[in-house]
Amino acid sequence: MTNKYIYFIANWKMFGDLTTLNSLDKVIKFSKNIKKNKIKLIYCPPSTLISSLSKRLKKTKIEVGAQNCHQSFDNGPYTGQLNSRMLKSVGTKYVIIGHSENRQLGDNDKLINLKIKSAIRAGLKVIFCIGETLKQKKNKKTYKVLADQIRNGLKSINNKSNIIIAYEPVWSIGSGLIPKSDELTKSIAHIKSQLGSKSSKILYGGSVNSNNIDKLKIIAGIDGFLIGGASQNSNKFIDIIKKTIN
Ligand code: PEP
């Protein structure tokens, strides 16, 4: 863990409704007892909950993010889409871009690059997801895939201070599998070298839970975690945080 904050970002994916938000009371209470500047807690709920969640978290240290945005900075005829400015207007501070579940739906590097630019222009911080598939890993293409995703996704973005990288091997998401420690250490170092910026924050995501966090938290260069499944349960989420910081 290298930077000031340890990030814990909850990606709720397509889960949760207004009653689910009640379960966050435990996390809010827990967060009040954590030393200032020690952790950054960010919830990325479905877009339907962003507004309610932002209001609920107003007097807390917990921030809100979105799970995706449209590439257009301006409003337009894009049925079902939300742009970064709209998300910002309801309290969003962060946005996940390039998640593999959205890459599978058609988000390619070029589109991701446009989305990142639009989000930064709107004043959002970007959680930029990268990661190799199992096939790419087996074909020993991991480093090339990560380098390509970084180069293309961040094309002509000179100021990367509002970009957090989330390294999420696709084969690890939701599978219960995590990379071997030495492989993960090398991948993180590779990402850092590709970014060309020592201060860039890098998170790990993929099946993080309270049983594997002890292994993950000691990997050099990791500044926090993007957590899917386990973040939907407040007790499990708190457990992961406690095990990381204690
Ligand atoms: C994710 O979707 O970003 C993720 C990391 O999911 P999970 O923790 O469920 O593998």
mmCIF file of C-alpha atoms and ligand atoms in Angstrom:
data_model
loop_
_atom_site.group_PDB
_atom_site.id
_atom_site.type_symbol
_atom_site.label_atom_id
_atom_site.label_comp_id
_atom_site.label_asym_id
_atom_site.label_seq_id
_atom_site.Cartn_x
_atom_site.Cartn_y
_atom_site.Cartn_z
ATOM 1 C CA MET A 1 0.000 0.000 0.000
ATOM 2 C CA THR A 2 1.812 3.072 -1.239
ATOM 3 C CA ASN A 3 -0.429 6.118 -1.233
ATOM 4 C CA LYS A 4 -2.087 8.087 1.497
ATOM 5 C CA TYR A 5 -5.483 6.440 1.185
ATOM 6 C CA ILE A 6 -6.467 2.843 0.855
ATOM 7 C CA TYR A 7 -9.392 2.767 -1.538
ATOM 8 C CA PHE A 8 -12.385 0.496 -1.064
ATOM 9 C CA ILE A 9 -14.749 0.872 -3.970
ATOM 10 C CA ALA A 10 -18.017 -1.033 -3.952
ATOM 11 C CA ASN A 11 -19.363 -1.986 -7.351
ATOM 12 C CA TRP A 12 -22.939 -3.064 -6.785
ATOM 13 C CA LYS A 13 -23.447 -3.891 -10.465
ATOM 14 C CA MET A 14 -27.181 -4.449 -11.231
ATOM 15 C CA PHE A 15 -28.204 -5.088 -7.638
ATOM 16 C CA GLY A 16 -30.019 -3.046 -5.026
ATOM 17 C CA ASP A 17 -33.127 -0.970 -4.506
ATOM 18 C CA LEU A 18 -34.184 1.733 -2.080
ATOM 19 C CA THR A 19 -34.582 -0.714 0.806
ATOM 20 C CA THR A 20 -31.072 -2.070 0.229
ATOM 21 C CA LEU A 21 -29.703 1.359 1.125
ATOM 22 C CA ASN A 22 -30.767 0.773 4.741
ATOM 23 C CA SER A 23 -28.032 -1.847 4.989
ATOM 24 C CA LEU A 24 -25.453 0.920 4.585
ATOM 25 C CA ASP A 25 -26.193 2.340 8.028
ATOM 26 C CA LYS A 26 -23.716 -0.176 9.440
ATOM 27 C CA VAL A 27 -20.999 0.958 7.046
ATOM 28 C CA ILE A 28 -21.691 4.623 7.792
ATOM 29 C CA LYS A 29 -21.359 3.947 11.530
ATOM 30 C CA PHE A 30 -18.179 1.963 10.962
ATOM 31 C CA SER A 31 -16.657 4.674 8.754
ATOM 32 C CA LYS A 32 -17.131 7.314 11.455
ATOM 33 C CA ASN A 33 -14.657 5.488 13.672
ATOM 34 C CA ILE A 34 -11.893 5.300 11.101
ATOM 35 C CA LYS A 35 -9.039 7.777 11.284
ATOM 36 C CA LYS A 36 -9.285 10.639 8.824
ATOM 37 C CA ASN A 37 -7.232 10.160 5.647
ATOM 38 C CA LYS A 38 -6.776 6.448 6.253
ATOM 39 C CA ILE A 39 -9.307 5.091 3.771
ATOM 40 C CA LYS A 40 -11.481 6.268 0.881
ATOM 41 C CA LEU A 41 -14.843 4.572 0.744
ATOM 42 C CA ILE A 42 -16.793 4.848 -2.466
ATOM 43 C CA TYR A 43 -20.094 3.228 -3.387
ATOM 44 C CA CYS A 44 -21.044 2.716 -7.023
ATOM 45 C CA PRO A 45 -24.695 1.670 -6.951
ATOM 46 C CA PRO A 46 -26.987 1.296 -9.967
ATOM 47 C CA SER A 47 -27.840 4.719 -11.446
ATOM 48 C CA THR A 48 -31.372 4.483 -10.001
ATOM 49 C CA LEU A 49 -29.923 4.818 -6.501
ATOM 50 C CA ILE A 50 -27.269 7.496 -7.004
ATOM 51 C CA SER A 51 -29.441 10.427 -6.039
ATOM 52 C CA SER A 52 -30.899 8.817 -2.891
ATOM 53 C CA LEU A 53 -27.532 7.472 -1.848
ATOM 54 C CA SER A 54 -25.807 10.843 -2.318
ATOM 55 C CA LYS A 55 -28.369 12.483 -0.044
ATOM 56 C CA ARG A 56 -28.022 9.741 2.526
ATOM 57 C CA LEU A 57 -24.224 10.018 2.564
ATOM 58 C CA LYS A 58 -24.080 13.796 2.601
ATOM 59 C CA LYS A 59 -22.746 14.128 6.139
ATOM 60 C CA THR A 60 -20.441 11.128 5.926
ATOM 61 C CA LYS A 61 -16.961 10.498 4.494
ATOM 62 C CA ILE A 62 -18.363 7.998 1.991
ATOM 63 C CA GLU A 63 -18.499 9.098 -1.642
ATOM 64 C CA VAL A 64 -20.640 8.002 -4.569
ATOM 65 C CA GLY A 65 -19.669 6.792 -8.026
ATOM 66 C CA ALA A 66 -21.471 5.608 -11.134
ATOM 67 C CA GLN A 67 -20.845 2.367 -13.012
ATOM 68 C CA ASN A 68 -20.591 3.804 -16.522
ATOM 69 C CA CYS A 69 -21.382 6.901 -18.561
ATOM 70 C CA HIS A 70 -22.107 7.842 -22.149
ATOM 71 C CA GLN A 71 -19.261 9.313 -24.174
ATOM 72 C CA SER A 72 -21.162 12.463 -25.125
ATOM 73 C CA PHE A 73 -20.501 15.443 -22.883
ATOM 74 C CA ASP A 74 -23.604 17.142 -24.283
ATOM 75 C CA ASN A 75 -27.178 15.967 -24.010
ATOM 76 C CA GLY A 76 -28.488 14.212 -27.092
ATOM 77 C CA PRO A 77 -30.779 11.608 -28.635
ATOM 78 C CA TYR A 78 -29.312 8.595 -26.796
ATOM 79 C CA THR A 79 -32.210 6.671 -25.325
ATOM 80 C CA GLY A 80 -31.430 5.023 -22.013
ATOM 81 C CA GLN A 81 -28.045 6.700 -21.623
ATOM 82 C CA LEU A 82 -26.634 9.063 -19.003
ATOM 83 C CA ASN A 83 -23.742 11.431 -19.547
ATOM 84 C CA SER A 84 -21.093 12.407 -17.047
ATOM 85 C CA ARG A 85 -22.610 15.825 -16.374
ATOM 86 C CA MET A 86 -25.970 14.275 -15.494
ATOM 87 C CA LEU A 87 -24.268 11.891 -13.105
ATOM 88 C CA LYS A 88 -22.291 14.706 -11.528
ATOM 89 C CA SER A 89 -25.450 16.760 -11.010
ATOM 90 C CA VAL A 90 -26.924 14.121 -8.694
ATOM 91 C CA GLY A 91 -23.861 13.785 -6.483
ATOM 92 C CA THR A 92 -21.554 11.429 -8.362
ATOM 93 C CA LYS A 93 -17.834 12.020 -7.780
ATOM 94 C CA TYR A 94 -16.411 8.952 -9.548
ATOM 95 C CA VAL A 95 -17.314 6.804 -12.520
ATOM 96 C CA ILE A 96 -16.215 3.284 -13.410
ATOM 97 C CA ILE A 97 -15.234 3.124 -17.088
ATOM 98 C CA GLY A 98 -14.068 0.105 -19.073
ATOM 99 C CA HIS A 99 -15.436 -2.579 -16.767
ATOM 100 C CA SER A 100 -15.108 -5.938 -18.512
ATOM 101 C CA GLU A 101 -18.847 -6.515 -18.214
ATOM 102 C CA ASN A 102 -19.328 -3.391 -20.336
ATOM 103 C CA ARG A 103 -16.437 -4.218 -22.653
ATOM 104 C CA GLN A 104 -18.357 -7.436 -23.373
ATOM 105 C CA LEU A 105 -21.371 -5.302 -24.304
ATOM 106 C CA GLY A 106 -19.362 -3.285 -26.830
ATOM 107 C CA ASP A 107 -17.240 -0.761 -24.959
ATOM 108 C CA ASN A 108 -14.011 -0.855 -26.966
ATOM 109 C CA ASP A 109 -10.801 1.058 -26.241
ATOM 110 C CA LYS A 110 -11.784 3.961 -28.494
ATOM 111 C CA LEU A 111 -15.172 4.411 -26.856
ATOM 112 C CA ILE A 112 -13.625 4.034 -23.432
ATOM 113 C CA ASN A 113 -11.134 6.783 -24.280
ATOM 114 C CA LEU A 114 -14.000 9.123 -25.249
ATOM 115 C CA LYS A 115 -15.907 8.253 -22.074
ATOM 116 C CA ILE A 116 -12.877 8.945 -19.896
ATOM 117 C CA LYS A 117 -12.319 12.329 -21.560
ATOM 118 C CA SER A 118 -15.961 13.263 -21.130
ATOM 119 C CA ALA A 119 -15.978 12.220 -17.469
ATOM 120 C CA ILE A 120 -12.829 14.191 -16.685
ATOM 121 C CA ARG A 121 -14.208 17.222 -18.464
ATOM 122 C CA ALA A 122 -17.290 17.008 -16.240
ATOM 123 C CA GLY A 123 -15.068 16.946 -13.159
ATOM 124 C CA LEU A 124 -15.494 13.294 -12.268
ATOM 125 C CA LYS A 125 -12.700 11.001 -11.146
ATOM 126 C CA VAL A 126 -12.380 7.912 -13.306
ATOM 127 C CA ILE A 127 -11.957 4.334 -12.158
ATOM 128 C CA PHE A 128 -10.498 2.898 -15.348
ATOM 129 C CA CYS A 129 -10.784 -0.908 -15.493
ATOM 130 C CA ILE A 130 -8.296 -3.020 -17.382
ATOM 131 C CA GLY A 131 -7.593 -6.735 -17.412
ATOM 132 C CA GLU A 132 -6.918 -9.800 -19.495
ATOM 133 C CA THR A 133 -9.270 -12.679 -20.287
ATOM 134 C CA LEU A 134 -8.391 -16.257 -19.397
ATOM 135 C CA LYS A 135 -7.555 -16.997 -23.027
ATOM 136 C CA GLN A 136 -5.188 -14.028 -23.187
ATOM 137 C CA LYS A 137 -3.569 -15.114 -19.932
ATOM 138 C CA LYS A 138 -3.089 -18.670 -21.205
ATOM 139 C CA ASN A 139 -1.559 -17.293 -24.412
ATOM 140 C CA LYS A 140 0.847 -15.185 -22.322
ATOM 141 C CA LYS A 141 -0.639 -11.978 -23.671
ATOM 142 C CA THR A 142 -1.409 -10.352 -20.313
ATOM 143 C CA TYR A 143 1.292 -7.657 -20.473
ATOM 144 C CA LYS A 144 0.484 -6.756 -24.056
ATOM 145 C CA VAL A 145 -3.257 -6.549 -23.347
ATOM 146 C CA LEU A 146 -2.691 -4.313 -20.325
ATOM 147 C CA ALA A 147 -0.277 -2.071 -22.247
ATOM 148 C CA ASP A 148 -2.711 -1.766 -25.179
ATOM 149 C CA GLN A 149 -5.675 -1.009 -22.939
ATOM 150 C CA ILE A 150 -3.718 1.682 -21.100
ATOM 151 C CA ARG A 151 -2.251 3.246 -24.253
ATOM 152 C CA ASN A 152 -5.557 3.309 -26.160
ATOM 153 C CA GLY A 153 -7.838 4.086 -23.226
ATOM 154 C CA LEU A 154 -5.710 7.013 -22.100
ATOM 155 C CA LYS A 155 -4.791 8.278 -25.552
ATOM 156 C CA SER A 156 -4.072 12.023 -25.541
ATOM 157 C CA ILE A 157 -4.856 12.368 -21.844
ATOM 158 C CA ASN A 158 -1.788 14.055 -20.393
ATOM 159 C CA ASN A 159 -3.059 14.817 -16.930
ATOM 160 C CA LYS A 160 -3.809 11.483 -15.318
ATOM 161 C CA SER A 161 -4.276 12.820 -11.803
ATOM 162 C CA ASN A 162 -8.012 12.085 -11.854
ATOM 163 C CA ILE A 163 -7.601 8.557 -13.122
ATOM 164 C CA ILE A 164 -7.425 5.519 -10.887
ATOM 165 C CA ILE A 165 -6.552 2.242 -12.551
ATOM 166 C CA ALA A 166 -8.445 -0.870 -11.485
ATOM 167 C CA TYR A 167 -6.650 -4.019 -12.565
ATOM 168 C CA GLU A 168 -9.352 -6.637 -12.848
ATOM 169 C CA PRO A 169 -8.385 -9.888 -14.557
ATOM 170 C CA VAL A 170 -11.590 -10.861 -16.378
ATOM 171 C CA TRP A 171 -11.218 -14.497 -15.298
ATOM 172 C CA SER A 172 -11.118 -13.416 -11.674
ATOM 173 C CA ILE A 173 -14.321 -11.368 -11.609
ATOM 174 C CA GLY A 174 -17.064 -13.266 -9.812
ATOM 175 C CA SER A 175 -15.187 -16.576 -10.118
ATOM 176 C CA GLY A 176 -13.659 -16.881 -6.654
ATOM 177 C CA LEU A 177 -10.215 -17.035 -8.289
ATOM 178 C CA ILE A 178 -7.427 -14.523 -7.719
ATOM 179 C CA PRO A 179 -4.010 -14.254 -9.382
ATOM 180 C CA LYS A 180 -0.965 -15.864 -7.796
ATOM 181 C CA SER A 181 0.871 -13.311 -5.642
ATOM 182 C CA ASP A 182 3.998 -13.203 -7.805
ATOM 183 C CA GLU A 183 1.950 -12.812 -10.994
ATOM 184 C CA LEU A 184 -0.113 -10.024 -9.465
ATOM 185 C CA THR A 185 2.997 -8.223 -8.206
ATOM 186 C CA LYS A 186 4.482 -8.322 -11.700
ATOM 187 C CA SER A 187 1.263 -7.194 -13.391
ATOM 188 C CA ILE A 188 0.954 -4.226 -11.026
ATOM 189 C CA ALA A 189 4.583 -3.254 -11.682
ATOM 190 C CA HIS A 190 3.956 -3.568 -15.416
ATOM 191 C CA ILE A 191 0.876 -1.324 -15.199
ATOM 192 C CA LYS A 192 2.862 1.253 -13.240
ATOM 193 C CA SER A 193 5.608 1.245 -15.862
ATOM 194 C CA GLN A 194 3.075 1.679 -18.671
ATOM 195 C CA LEU A 195 1.434 4.626 -16.941
ATOM 196 C CA GLY A 196 4.725 6.439 -16.701
ATOM 197 C CA SER A 197 3.561 8.051 -13.486
ATOM 198 C CA LYS A 198 4.747 6.951 -10.087
ATOM 199 C CA SER A 199 1.864 8.635 -8.309
ATOM 200 C CA SER A 200 -0.965 6.931 -10.200
ATOM 201 C CA LYS A 201 -3.175 4.871 -7.972
ATOM 202 C CA ILE A 202 -3.731 1.246 -8.856
ATOM 203 C CA LEU A 203 -6.467 -0.921 -7.410
ATOM 204 C CA TYR A 204 -6.989 -4.640 -7.673
ATOM 205 C CA GLY A 205 -10.432 -6.100 -8.381
ATOM 206 C CA GLY A 206 -11.687 -9.643 -8.836
ATOM 207 C CA SER A 207 -13.233 -11.910 -6.197
ATOM 208 C CA VAL A 208 -11.858 -9.916 -3.261
ATOM 209 C CA ASN A 209 -13.250 -11.301 -0.019
ATOM 210 C CA SER A 210 -12.360 -11.548 3.668
ATOM 211 C CA ASN A 211 -10.615 -14.889 3.128
ATOM 212 C CA ASN A 212 -8.166 -13.719 0.462
ATOM 213 C CA ILE A 213 -7.639 -10.092 1.538
ATOM 214 C CA ASP A 214 -4.628 -10.988 3.718
ATOM 215 C CA LYS A 215 -2.824 -12.245 0.615
ATOM 216 C CA LEU A 216 -3.894 -9.312 -1.542
ATOM 217 C CA LYS A 217 -3.178 -6.455 0.839
ATOM 218 C CA ILE A 218 0.543 -7.207 0.959
ATOM 219 C CA ILE A 219 1.073 -6.996 -2.790
ATOM 220 C CA ALA A 220 3.415 -4.113 -3.598
ATOM 221 C CA GLY A 221 1.938 -1.167 -5.446
ATOM 222 C CA ILE A 222 -1.737 -1.812 -4.728
ATOM 223 C CA ASP A 223 -3.581 1.228 -3.366
ATOM 224 C CA GLY A 224 -6.911 -0.417 -2.700
ATOM 225 C CA PHE A 225 -9.642 -2.648 -4.024
ATOM 226 C CA LEU A 226 -12.638 -2.624 -6.339
ATOM 227 C CA ILE A 227 -15.086 -5.045 -4.818
ATOM 228 C CA GLY A 228 -18.166 -6.467 -6.511
ATOM 229 C CA GLY A 229 -20.081 -9.343 -4.905
ATOM 230 C CA ALA A 230 -18.699 -8.973 -1.389
ATOM 231 C CA SER A 231 -19.551 -5.260 -1.264
ATOM 232 C CA GLN A 232 -23.269 -5.969 -1.477
ATOM 233 C CA ASN A 233 -23.187 -7.317 2.057
ATOM 234 C CA SER A 234 -22.236 -4.645 4.598
ATOM 235 C CA ASN A 235 -20.808 -7.125 7.123
ATOM 236 C CA LYS A 236 -18.570 -8.741 4.507
ATOM 237 C CA PHE A 237 -17.485 -5.357 3.190
ATOM 238 C CA ILE A 238 -16.617 -4.084 6.673
ATOM 239 C CA ASP A 239 -14.735 -7.294 7.361
ATOM 240 C CA ILE A 240 -12.561 -6.785 4.291
ATOM 241 C CA ILE A 241 -11.801 -3.202 5.310
ATOM 242 C CA LYS A 242 -10.983 -4.160 8.893
ATOM 243 C CA LYS A 243 -8.645 -6.931 7.768
ATOM 244 C CA THR A 244 -6.875 -4.559 5.389
ATOM 245 C CA ILE A 245 -6.243 -1.678 7.731
ATOM 246 C CA ASN A 246 -5.648 -3.522 10.995
HETATM 247 C C1 PEP B 1 -16.214 -6.172 -10.214
HETATM 248 O O1 PEP B 1 -17.231 -6.433 -10.820
HETATM 249 O O2 PEP B 1 -15.650 -5.091 -10.386
HETATM 250 C C2 PEP B 1 -15.687 -7.172 -9.285
HETATM 251 C C3 PEP B 1 -14.486 -7.010 -8.813
HETATM 252 O O3 PEP B 1 -16.520 -8.204 -8.955
HETATM 253 P P1 PEP B 1 -16.263 -9.377 -7.889
HETATM 254 O O4 PEP B 1 -15.651 -8.764 -6.679
HETATM 255 O O5 PEP B 1 -17.638 -9.918 -7.622
HETATM 256 O O6 PEP B 1 -15.361 -10.367 -8.538
#
